[in-house]
mmCIF file of C-alpha atoms in Angstrom:
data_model
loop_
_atom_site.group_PDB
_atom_site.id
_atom_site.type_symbol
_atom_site.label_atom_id
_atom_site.label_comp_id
_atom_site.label_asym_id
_atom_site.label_seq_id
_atom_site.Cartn_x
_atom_site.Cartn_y
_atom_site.Cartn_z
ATOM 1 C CA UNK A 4 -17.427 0.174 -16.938
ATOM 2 C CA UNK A 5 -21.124 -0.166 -16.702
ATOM 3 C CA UNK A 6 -20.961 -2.276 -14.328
ATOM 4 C CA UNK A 7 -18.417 0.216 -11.862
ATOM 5 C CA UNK A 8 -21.016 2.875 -12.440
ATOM 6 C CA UNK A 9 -23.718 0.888 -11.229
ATOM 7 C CA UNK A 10 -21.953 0.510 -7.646
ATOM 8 C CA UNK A 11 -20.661 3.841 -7.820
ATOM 9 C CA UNK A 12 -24.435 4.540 -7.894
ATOM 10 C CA UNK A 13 -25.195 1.895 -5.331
ATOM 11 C CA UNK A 14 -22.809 3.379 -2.410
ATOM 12 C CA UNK A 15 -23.852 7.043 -3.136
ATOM 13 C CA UNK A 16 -27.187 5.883 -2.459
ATOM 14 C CA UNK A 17 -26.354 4.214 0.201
ATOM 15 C CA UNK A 18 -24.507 7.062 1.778
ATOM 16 C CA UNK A 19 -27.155 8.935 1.135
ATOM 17 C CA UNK A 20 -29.424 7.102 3.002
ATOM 18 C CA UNK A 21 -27.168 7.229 6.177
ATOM 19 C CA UNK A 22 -27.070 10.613 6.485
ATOM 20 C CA UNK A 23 -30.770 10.132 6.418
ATOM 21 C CA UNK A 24 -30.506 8.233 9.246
ATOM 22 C CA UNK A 25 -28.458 10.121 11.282
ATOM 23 C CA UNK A 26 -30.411 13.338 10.380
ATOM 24 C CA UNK A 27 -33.345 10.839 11.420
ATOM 25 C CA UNK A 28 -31.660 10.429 14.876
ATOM 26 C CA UNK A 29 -30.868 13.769 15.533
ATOM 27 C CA UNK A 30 -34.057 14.863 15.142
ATOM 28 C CA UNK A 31 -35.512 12.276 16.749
ATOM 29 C CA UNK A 32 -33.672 12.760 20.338
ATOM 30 C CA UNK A 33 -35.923 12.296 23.382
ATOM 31 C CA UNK A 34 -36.942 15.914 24.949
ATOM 32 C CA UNK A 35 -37.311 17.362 28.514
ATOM 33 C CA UNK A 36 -38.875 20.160 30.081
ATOM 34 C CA UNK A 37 -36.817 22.450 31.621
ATOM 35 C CA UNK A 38 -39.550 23.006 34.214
ATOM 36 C CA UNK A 39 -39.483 18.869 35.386
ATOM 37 C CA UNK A 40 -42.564 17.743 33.276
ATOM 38 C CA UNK A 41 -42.482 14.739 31.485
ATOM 39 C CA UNK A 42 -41.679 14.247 27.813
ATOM 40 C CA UNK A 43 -45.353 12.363 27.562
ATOM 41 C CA UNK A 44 -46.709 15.931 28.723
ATOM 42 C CA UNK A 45 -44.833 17.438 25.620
ATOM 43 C CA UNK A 46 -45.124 14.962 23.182
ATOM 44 C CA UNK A 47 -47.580 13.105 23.198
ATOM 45 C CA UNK A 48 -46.069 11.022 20.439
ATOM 46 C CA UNK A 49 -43.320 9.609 22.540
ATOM 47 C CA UNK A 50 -44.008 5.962 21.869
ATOM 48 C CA UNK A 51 -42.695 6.920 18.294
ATOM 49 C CA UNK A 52 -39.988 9.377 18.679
ATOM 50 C CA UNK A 53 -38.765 8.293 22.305
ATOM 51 C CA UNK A 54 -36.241 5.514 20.952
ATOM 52 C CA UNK A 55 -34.372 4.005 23.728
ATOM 53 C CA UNK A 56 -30.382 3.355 23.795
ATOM 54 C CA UNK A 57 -31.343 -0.349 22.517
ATOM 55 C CA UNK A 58 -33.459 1.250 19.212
ATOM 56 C CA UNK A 59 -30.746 3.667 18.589
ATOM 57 C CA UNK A 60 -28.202 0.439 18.836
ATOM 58 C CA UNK A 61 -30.054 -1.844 16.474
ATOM 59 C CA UNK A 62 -30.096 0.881 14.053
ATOM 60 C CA UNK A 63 -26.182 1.719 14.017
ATOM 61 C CA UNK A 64 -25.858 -2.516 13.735
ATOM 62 C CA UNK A 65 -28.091 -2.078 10.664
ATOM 63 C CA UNK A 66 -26.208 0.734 9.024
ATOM 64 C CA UNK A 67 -23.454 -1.066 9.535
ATOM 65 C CA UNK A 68 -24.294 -4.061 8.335
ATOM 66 C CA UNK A 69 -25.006 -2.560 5.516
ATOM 67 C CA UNK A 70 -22.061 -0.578 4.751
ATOM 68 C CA UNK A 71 -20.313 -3.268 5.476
ATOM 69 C CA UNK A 72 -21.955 -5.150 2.273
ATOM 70 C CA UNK A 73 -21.560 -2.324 0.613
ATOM 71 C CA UNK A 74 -17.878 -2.735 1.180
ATOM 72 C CA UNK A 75 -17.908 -6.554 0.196
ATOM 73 C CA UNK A 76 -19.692 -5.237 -3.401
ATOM 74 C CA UNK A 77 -16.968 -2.862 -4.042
ATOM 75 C CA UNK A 78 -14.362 -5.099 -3.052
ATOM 76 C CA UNK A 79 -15.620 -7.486 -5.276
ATOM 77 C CA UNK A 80 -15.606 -4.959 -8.338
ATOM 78 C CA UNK A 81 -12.303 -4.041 -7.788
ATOM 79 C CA UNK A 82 -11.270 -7.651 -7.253
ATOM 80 C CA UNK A 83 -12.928 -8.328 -10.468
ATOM 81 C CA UNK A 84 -9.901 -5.814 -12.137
ATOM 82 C CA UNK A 85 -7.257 -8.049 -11.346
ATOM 83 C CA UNK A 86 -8.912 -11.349 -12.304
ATOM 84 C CA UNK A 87 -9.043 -9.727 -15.956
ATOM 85 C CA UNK A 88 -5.615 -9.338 -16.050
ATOM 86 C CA UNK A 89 -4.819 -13.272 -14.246
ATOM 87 C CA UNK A 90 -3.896 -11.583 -10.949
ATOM 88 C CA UNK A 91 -5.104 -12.460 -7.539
ATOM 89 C CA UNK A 92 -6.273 -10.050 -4.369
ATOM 90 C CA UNK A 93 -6.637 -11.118 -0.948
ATOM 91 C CA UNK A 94 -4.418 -11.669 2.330
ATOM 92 C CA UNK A 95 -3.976 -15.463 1.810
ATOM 93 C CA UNK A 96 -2.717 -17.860 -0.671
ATOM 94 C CA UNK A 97 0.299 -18.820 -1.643
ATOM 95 C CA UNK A 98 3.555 -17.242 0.020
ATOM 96 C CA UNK A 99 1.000 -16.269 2.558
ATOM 97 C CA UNK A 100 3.485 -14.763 5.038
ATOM 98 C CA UNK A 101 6.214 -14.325 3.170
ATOM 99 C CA UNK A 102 7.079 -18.428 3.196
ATOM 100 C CA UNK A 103 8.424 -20.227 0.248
ATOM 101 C CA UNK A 104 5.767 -20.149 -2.690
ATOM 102 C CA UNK A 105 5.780 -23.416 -4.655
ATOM 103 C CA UNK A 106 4.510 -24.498 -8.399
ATOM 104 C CA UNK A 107 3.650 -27.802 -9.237
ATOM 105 C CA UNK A 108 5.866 -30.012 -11.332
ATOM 106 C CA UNK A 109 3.096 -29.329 -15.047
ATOM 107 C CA UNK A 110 3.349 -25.340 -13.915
ATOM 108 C CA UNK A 111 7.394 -25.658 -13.597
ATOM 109 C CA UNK A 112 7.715 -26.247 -17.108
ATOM 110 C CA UNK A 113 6.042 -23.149 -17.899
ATOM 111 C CA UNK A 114 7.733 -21.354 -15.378
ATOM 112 C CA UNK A 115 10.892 -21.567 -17.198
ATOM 113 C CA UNK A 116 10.820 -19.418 -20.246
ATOM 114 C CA UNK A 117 9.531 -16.233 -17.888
ATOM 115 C CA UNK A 118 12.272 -17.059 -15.236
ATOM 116 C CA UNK A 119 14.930 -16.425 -17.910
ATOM 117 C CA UNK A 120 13.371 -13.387 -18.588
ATOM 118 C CA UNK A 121 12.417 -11.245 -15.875
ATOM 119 C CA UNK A 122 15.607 -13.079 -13.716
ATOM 120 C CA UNK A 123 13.037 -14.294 -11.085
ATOM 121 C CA UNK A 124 10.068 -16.440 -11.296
ATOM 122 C CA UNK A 125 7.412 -14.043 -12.761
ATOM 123 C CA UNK A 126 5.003 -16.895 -13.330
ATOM 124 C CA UNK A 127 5.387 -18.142 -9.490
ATOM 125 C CA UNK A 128 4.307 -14.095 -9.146
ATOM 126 C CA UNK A 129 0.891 -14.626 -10.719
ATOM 127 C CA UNK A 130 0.101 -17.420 -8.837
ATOM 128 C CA UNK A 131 1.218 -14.705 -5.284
ATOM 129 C CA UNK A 132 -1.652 -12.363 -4.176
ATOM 130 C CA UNK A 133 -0.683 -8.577 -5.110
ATOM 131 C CA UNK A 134 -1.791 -8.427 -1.242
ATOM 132 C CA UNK A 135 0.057 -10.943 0.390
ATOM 133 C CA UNK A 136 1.005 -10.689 3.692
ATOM 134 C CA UNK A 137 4.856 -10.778 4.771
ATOM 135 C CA UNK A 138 6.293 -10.870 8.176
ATOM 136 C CA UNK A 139 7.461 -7.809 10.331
ATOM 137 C CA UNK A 140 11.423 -8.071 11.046
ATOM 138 C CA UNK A 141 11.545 -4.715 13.032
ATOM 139 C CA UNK A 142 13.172 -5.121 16.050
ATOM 140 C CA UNK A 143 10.510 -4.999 18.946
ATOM 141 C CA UNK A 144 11.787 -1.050 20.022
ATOM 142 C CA UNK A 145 10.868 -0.041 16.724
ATOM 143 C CA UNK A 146 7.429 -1.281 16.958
ATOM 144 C CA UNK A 147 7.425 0.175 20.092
ATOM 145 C CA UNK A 148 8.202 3.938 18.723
ATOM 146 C CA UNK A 149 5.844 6.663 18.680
ATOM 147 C CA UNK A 150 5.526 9.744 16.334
ATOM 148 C CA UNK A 151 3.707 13.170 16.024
ATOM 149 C CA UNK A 152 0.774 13.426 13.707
ATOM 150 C CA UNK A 153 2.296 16.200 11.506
ATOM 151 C CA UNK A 154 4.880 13.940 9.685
ATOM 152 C CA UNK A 155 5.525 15.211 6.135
ATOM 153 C CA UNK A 156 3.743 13.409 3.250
ATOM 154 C CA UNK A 157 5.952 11.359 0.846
ATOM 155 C CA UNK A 158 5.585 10.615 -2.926
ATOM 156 C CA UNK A 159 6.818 7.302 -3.896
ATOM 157 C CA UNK A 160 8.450 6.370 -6.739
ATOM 158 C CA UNK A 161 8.567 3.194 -8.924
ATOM 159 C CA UNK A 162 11.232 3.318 -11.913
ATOM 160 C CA UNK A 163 10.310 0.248 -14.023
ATOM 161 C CA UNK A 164 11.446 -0.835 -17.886
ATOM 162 C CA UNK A 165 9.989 -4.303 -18.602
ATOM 163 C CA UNK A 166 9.560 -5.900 -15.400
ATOM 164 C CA UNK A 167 6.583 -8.671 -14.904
ATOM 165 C CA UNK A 168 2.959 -6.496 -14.276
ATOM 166 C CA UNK A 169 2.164 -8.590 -11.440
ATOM 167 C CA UNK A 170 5.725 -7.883 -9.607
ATOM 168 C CA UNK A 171 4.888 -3.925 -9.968
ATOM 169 C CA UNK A 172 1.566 -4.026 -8.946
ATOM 170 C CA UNK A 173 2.565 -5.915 -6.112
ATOM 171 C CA UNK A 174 4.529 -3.142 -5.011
ATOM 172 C CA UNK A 175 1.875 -0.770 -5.432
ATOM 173 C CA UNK A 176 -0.739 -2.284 -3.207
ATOM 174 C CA UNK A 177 1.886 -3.136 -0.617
ATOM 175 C CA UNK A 178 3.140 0.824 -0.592
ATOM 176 C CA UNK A 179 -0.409 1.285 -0.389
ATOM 177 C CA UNK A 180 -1.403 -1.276 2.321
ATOM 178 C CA UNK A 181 1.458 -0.486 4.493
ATOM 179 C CA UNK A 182 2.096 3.586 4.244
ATOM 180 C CA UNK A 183 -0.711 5.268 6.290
ATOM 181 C CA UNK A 184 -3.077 7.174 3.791
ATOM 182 C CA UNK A 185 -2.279 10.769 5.746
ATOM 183 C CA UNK A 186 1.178 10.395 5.031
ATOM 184 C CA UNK A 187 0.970 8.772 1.529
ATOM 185 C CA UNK A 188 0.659 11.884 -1.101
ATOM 186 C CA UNK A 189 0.488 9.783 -4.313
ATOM 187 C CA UNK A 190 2.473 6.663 -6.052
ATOM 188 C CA UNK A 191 4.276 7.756 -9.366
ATOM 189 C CA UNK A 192 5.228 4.760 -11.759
ATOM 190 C CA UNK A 193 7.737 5.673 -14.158
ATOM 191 C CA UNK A 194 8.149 3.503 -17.567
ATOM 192 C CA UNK A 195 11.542 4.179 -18.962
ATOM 193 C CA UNK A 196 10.089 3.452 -22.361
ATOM 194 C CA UNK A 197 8.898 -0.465 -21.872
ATOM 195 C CA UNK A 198 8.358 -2.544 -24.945
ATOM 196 C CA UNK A 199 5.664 -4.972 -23.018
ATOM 197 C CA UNK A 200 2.281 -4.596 -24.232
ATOM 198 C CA UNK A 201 0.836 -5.525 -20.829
ATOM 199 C CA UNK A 202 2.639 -2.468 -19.061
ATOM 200 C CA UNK A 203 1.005 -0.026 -21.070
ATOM 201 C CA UNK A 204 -2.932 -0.172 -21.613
ATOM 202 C CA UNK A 205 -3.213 -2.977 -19.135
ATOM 203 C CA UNK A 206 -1.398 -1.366 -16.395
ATOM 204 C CA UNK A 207 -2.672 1.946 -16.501
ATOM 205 C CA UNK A 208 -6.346 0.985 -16.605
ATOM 206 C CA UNK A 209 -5.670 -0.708 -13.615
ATOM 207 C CA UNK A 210 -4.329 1.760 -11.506
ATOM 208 C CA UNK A 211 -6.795 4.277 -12.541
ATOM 209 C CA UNK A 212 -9.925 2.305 -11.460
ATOM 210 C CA UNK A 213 -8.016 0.500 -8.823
ATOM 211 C CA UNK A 214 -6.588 3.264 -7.203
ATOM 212 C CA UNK A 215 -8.366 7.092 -8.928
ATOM 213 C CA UNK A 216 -6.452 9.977 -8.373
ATOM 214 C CA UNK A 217 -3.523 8.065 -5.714
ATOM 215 C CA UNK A 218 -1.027 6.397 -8.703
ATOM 216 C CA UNK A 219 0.257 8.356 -11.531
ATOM 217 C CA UNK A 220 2.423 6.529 -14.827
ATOM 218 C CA UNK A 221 4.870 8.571 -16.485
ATOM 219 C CA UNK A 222 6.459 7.428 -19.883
ATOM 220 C CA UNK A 223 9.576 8.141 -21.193
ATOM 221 C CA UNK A 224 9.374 8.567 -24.720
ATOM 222 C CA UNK A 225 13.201 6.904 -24.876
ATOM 223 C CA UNK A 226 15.269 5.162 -22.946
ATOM 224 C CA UNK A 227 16.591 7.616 -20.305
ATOM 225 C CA UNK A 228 18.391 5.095 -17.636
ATOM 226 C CA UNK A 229 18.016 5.522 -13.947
ATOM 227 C CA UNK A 230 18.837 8.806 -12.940
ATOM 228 C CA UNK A 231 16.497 10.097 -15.723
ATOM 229 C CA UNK A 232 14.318 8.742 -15.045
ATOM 230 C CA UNK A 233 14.352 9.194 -11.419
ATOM 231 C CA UNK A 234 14.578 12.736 -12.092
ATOM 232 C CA UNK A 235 11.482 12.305 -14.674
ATOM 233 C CA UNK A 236 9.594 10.777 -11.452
ATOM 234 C CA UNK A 237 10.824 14.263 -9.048
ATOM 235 C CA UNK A 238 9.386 16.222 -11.284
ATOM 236 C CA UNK A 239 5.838 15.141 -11.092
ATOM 237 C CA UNK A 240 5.865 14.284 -7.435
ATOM 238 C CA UNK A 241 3.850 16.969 -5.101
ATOM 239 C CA UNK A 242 4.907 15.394 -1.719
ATOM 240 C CA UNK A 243 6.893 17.334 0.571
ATOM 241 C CA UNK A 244 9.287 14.182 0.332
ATOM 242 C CA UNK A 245 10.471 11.957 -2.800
ATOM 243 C CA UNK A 246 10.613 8.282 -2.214
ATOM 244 C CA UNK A 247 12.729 6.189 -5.006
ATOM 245 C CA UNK A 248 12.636 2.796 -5.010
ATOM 246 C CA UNK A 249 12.558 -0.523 -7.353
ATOM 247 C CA UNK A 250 9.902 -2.009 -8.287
ATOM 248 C CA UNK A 251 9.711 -5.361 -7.045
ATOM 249 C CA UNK A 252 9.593 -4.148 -3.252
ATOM 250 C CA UNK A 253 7.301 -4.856 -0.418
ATOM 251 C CA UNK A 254 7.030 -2.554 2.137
ATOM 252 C CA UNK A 255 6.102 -3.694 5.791
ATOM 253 C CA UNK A 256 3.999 -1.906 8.690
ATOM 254 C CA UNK A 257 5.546 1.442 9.849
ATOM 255 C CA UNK A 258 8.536 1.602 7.531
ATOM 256 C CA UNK A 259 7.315 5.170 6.794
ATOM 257 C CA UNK A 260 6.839 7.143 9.853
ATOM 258 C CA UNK A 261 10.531 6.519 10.842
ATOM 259 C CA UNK A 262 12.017 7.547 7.705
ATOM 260 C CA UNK A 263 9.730 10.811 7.469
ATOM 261 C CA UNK A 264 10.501 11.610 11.097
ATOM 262 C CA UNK A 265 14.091 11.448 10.627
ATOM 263 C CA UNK A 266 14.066 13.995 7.726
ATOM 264 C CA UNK A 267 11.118 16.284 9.552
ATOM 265 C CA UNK A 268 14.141 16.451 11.619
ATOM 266 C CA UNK A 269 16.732 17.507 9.348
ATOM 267 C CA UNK A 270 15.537 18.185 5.708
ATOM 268 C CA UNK A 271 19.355 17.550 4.485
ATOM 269 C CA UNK A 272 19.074 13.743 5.575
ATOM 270 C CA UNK A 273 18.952 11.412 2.777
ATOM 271 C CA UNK A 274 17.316 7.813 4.354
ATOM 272 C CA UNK A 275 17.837 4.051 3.404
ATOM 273 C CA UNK A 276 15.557 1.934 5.258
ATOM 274 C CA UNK A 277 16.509 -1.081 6.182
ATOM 275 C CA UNK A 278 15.967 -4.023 3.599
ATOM 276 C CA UNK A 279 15.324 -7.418 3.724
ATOM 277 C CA UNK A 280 15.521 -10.200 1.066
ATOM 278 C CA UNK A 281 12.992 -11.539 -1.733
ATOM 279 C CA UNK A 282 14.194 -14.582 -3.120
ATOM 280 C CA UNK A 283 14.002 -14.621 -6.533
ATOM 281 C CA UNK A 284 12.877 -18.639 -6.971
ATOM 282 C CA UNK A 285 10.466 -18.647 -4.739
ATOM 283 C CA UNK A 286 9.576 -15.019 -3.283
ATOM 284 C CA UNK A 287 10.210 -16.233 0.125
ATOM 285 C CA UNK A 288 11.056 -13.176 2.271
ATOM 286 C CA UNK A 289 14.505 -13.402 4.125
ATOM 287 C CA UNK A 290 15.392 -11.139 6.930
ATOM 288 C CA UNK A 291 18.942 -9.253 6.739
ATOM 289 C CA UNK A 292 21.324 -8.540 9.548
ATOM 290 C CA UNK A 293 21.530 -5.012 11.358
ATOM 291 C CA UNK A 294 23.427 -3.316 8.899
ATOM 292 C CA UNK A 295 24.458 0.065 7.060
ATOM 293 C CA UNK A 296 24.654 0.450 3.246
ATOM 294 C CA UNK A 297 27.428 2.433 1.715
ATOM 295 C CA UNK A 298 29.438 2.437 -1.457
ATOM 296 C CA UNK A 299 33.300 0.928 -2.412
ATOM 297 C CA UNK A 300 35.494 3.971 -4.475
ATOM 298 C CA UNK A 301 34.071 1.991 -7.508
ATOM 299 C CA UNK A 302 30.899 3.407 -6.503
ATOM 300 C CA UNK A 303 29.542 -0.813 -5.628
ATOM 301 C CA UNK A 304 26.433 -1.300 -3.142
ATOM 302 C CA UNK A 305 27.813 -2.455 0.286
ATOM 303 C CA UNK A 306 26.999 -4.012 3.260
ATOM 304 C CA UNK A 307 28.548 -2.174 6.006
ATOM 305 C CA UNK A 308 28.457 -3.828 9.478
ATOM 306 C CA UNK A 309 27.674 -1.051 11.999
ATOM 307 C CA UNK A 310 30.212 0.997 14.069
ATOM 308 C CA UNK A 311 31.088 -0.409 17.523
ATOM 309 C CA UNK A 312 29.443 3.194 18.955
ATOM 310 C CA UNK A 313 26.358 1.835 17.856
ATOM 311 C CA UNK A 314 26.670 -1.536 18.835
ATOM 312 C CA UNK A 315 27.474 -0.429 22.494
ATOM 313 C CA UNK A 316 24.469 1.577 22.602
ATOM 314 C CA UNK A 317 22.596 -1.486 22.722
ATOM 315 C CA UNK A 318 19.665 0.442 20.859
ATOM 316 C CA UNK A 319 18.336 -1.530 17.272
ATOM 317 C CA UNK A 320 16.153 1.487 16.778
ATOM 318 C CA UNK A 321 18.900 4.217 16.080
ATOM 319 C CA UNK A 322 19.489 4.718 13.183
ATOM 320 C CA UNK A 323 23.044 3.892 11.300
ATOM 321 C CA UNK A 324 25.509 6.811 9.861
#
């Protein structure tokens, strides 16, 4: 804590001392005579205050420079909060990607126990950055898409009971990473009363340095199942739009502004994005077909392949009824 204070310190200085500088330049700007005379006939200081385009240059590169350690010494700080907990940050390592993550043969053997468990390779997890990077299926149209700046915000929702720390917070700094900040109101994390000591002191002292103010936890006192809990998570959302999902997601570049778009356009619209795979062994991210999800009459997910209509209109980008 003393240590966070200390940089919190350190960058208010810091900014401090930029505004300085740009207060600095302002007042420092080179000044003519309205009647033609020189600036050396009206200050006869110009050698001082006259800086040239190249001074004015090699101060922004400083200030920059600096901010930009600045940046490194926070980064670190905050880096430091998932080391504590035997987590990793960064855009590399393994499953770098979203390719096959391995363990070595010793580390297999105490993969096991935690496999059965969770029902996918939670120890393989710790080993993944929570800021890996995973490849961007979108057809090229979509990528190609543009949208107004007024899109409505969104809460997002994680419902969670017992699942591995490292998988949720994985899905945090991916929904974090990937939404656009404008558009991302807050991330609400609902326990539905989880026995696991490391989801409860652990996990919420990470979020609230990690991220102040953007991710909220809500605990069920008892087990409420998902729709409760769901419901739990509406209520404390502020966004003008609820997003629910598991959590053991990651989310990829612009998988927000279509899905806001679509219900700027019609409030009534409720939207599935489309989803792709995360193996369970080995996190490896798999890309699904074009397809629609629906329900049989015994209310069971499905994979719907898309109407002919939609086929023939030879567009990937609309969306599927």
């Amino acid at each position: 804590m003393a240590s966070l204070r200390r940089v919190k310190v350190l960058l208010v200085l810091n900014l401090i001392a930029v505004a300085g500088f740009v207060l600095f330049l302002a007042k420092c700007r080179p000044i003519t005579s309205k009647s033609g005379d020189s600036f050396h006939d009206i200050h006869p200081r110009a050698e001082v205050a006259n800086l040239t385009a190249h001074g004015i240059s090699s101060i922004q590169d400083a200030v920059l420079k600096r901010l930009s350690l600045l940046e490194d010494i926070v980064y670190r700080q905050l880096n430091g909060l998932s080391k504590s907990l035997g987590l990793i940050e960064g855009y590399g390592g393994r499953g770098k990607g979203g390719l096959p993550a391995t363990l070595s043969p010793e580390e297999q053997e105490k993969a096991k126990g935690p496999h059965e468990k969770y029902g996918y390779n939670s120890y393989l997890s710790e080993k993944i950055s929570l800021d890996r990077s995973i490849p961007d299926y979108r057809p090229t149209k979509c990528k190609e898409l543009k949208y107004g700046k007024d899109l409505p915000q969104i809460s997002i929702i994680f419902i969670f009971v017992n699942e591995a720390l490292s998988v949720i917070l994985r899905s945090v700094h991916s929904a974090v990473n990937h939404t656009p900040a404008p558009l991302l109101k807050e991330i609400i994390l609902v326990d539905d009363n989880s026995d696991e000591e490391e989801l409860k002191a652990p996990l919420e002292e990470y979020v609230n340095k990690r991220y102040p103010g953007l991710v909220k936890v809500v605990r069920n006192q008892k087990r409420e199942g998902l729709i409760r809990a769901r419901i739990e998570g509406w209520k404390a959302a502020t966004g003008q739009v609820t997003g629910f999902f598991d959590a053991h997601v990651e989310f990829t570049a612009g998988w927000a502004e279509p899905v806001l778009s679509r219900i700027q356009e019609n409030r009534k619209r409720v939207i599935l994005p489309s989803i792709d795979n995360i193996k369970q062994d080995n996190f490896e991210v798999q890309r699904y077909e074009n397809s629609a999800h629906g329900y049989s009459w015994e209310l069971w997910c499905m994979y719907i392949s898309p109407p002919k209509d939609w086929w023939d209109a030879g567009d990937p980008s609309l969306p599927i009824r």
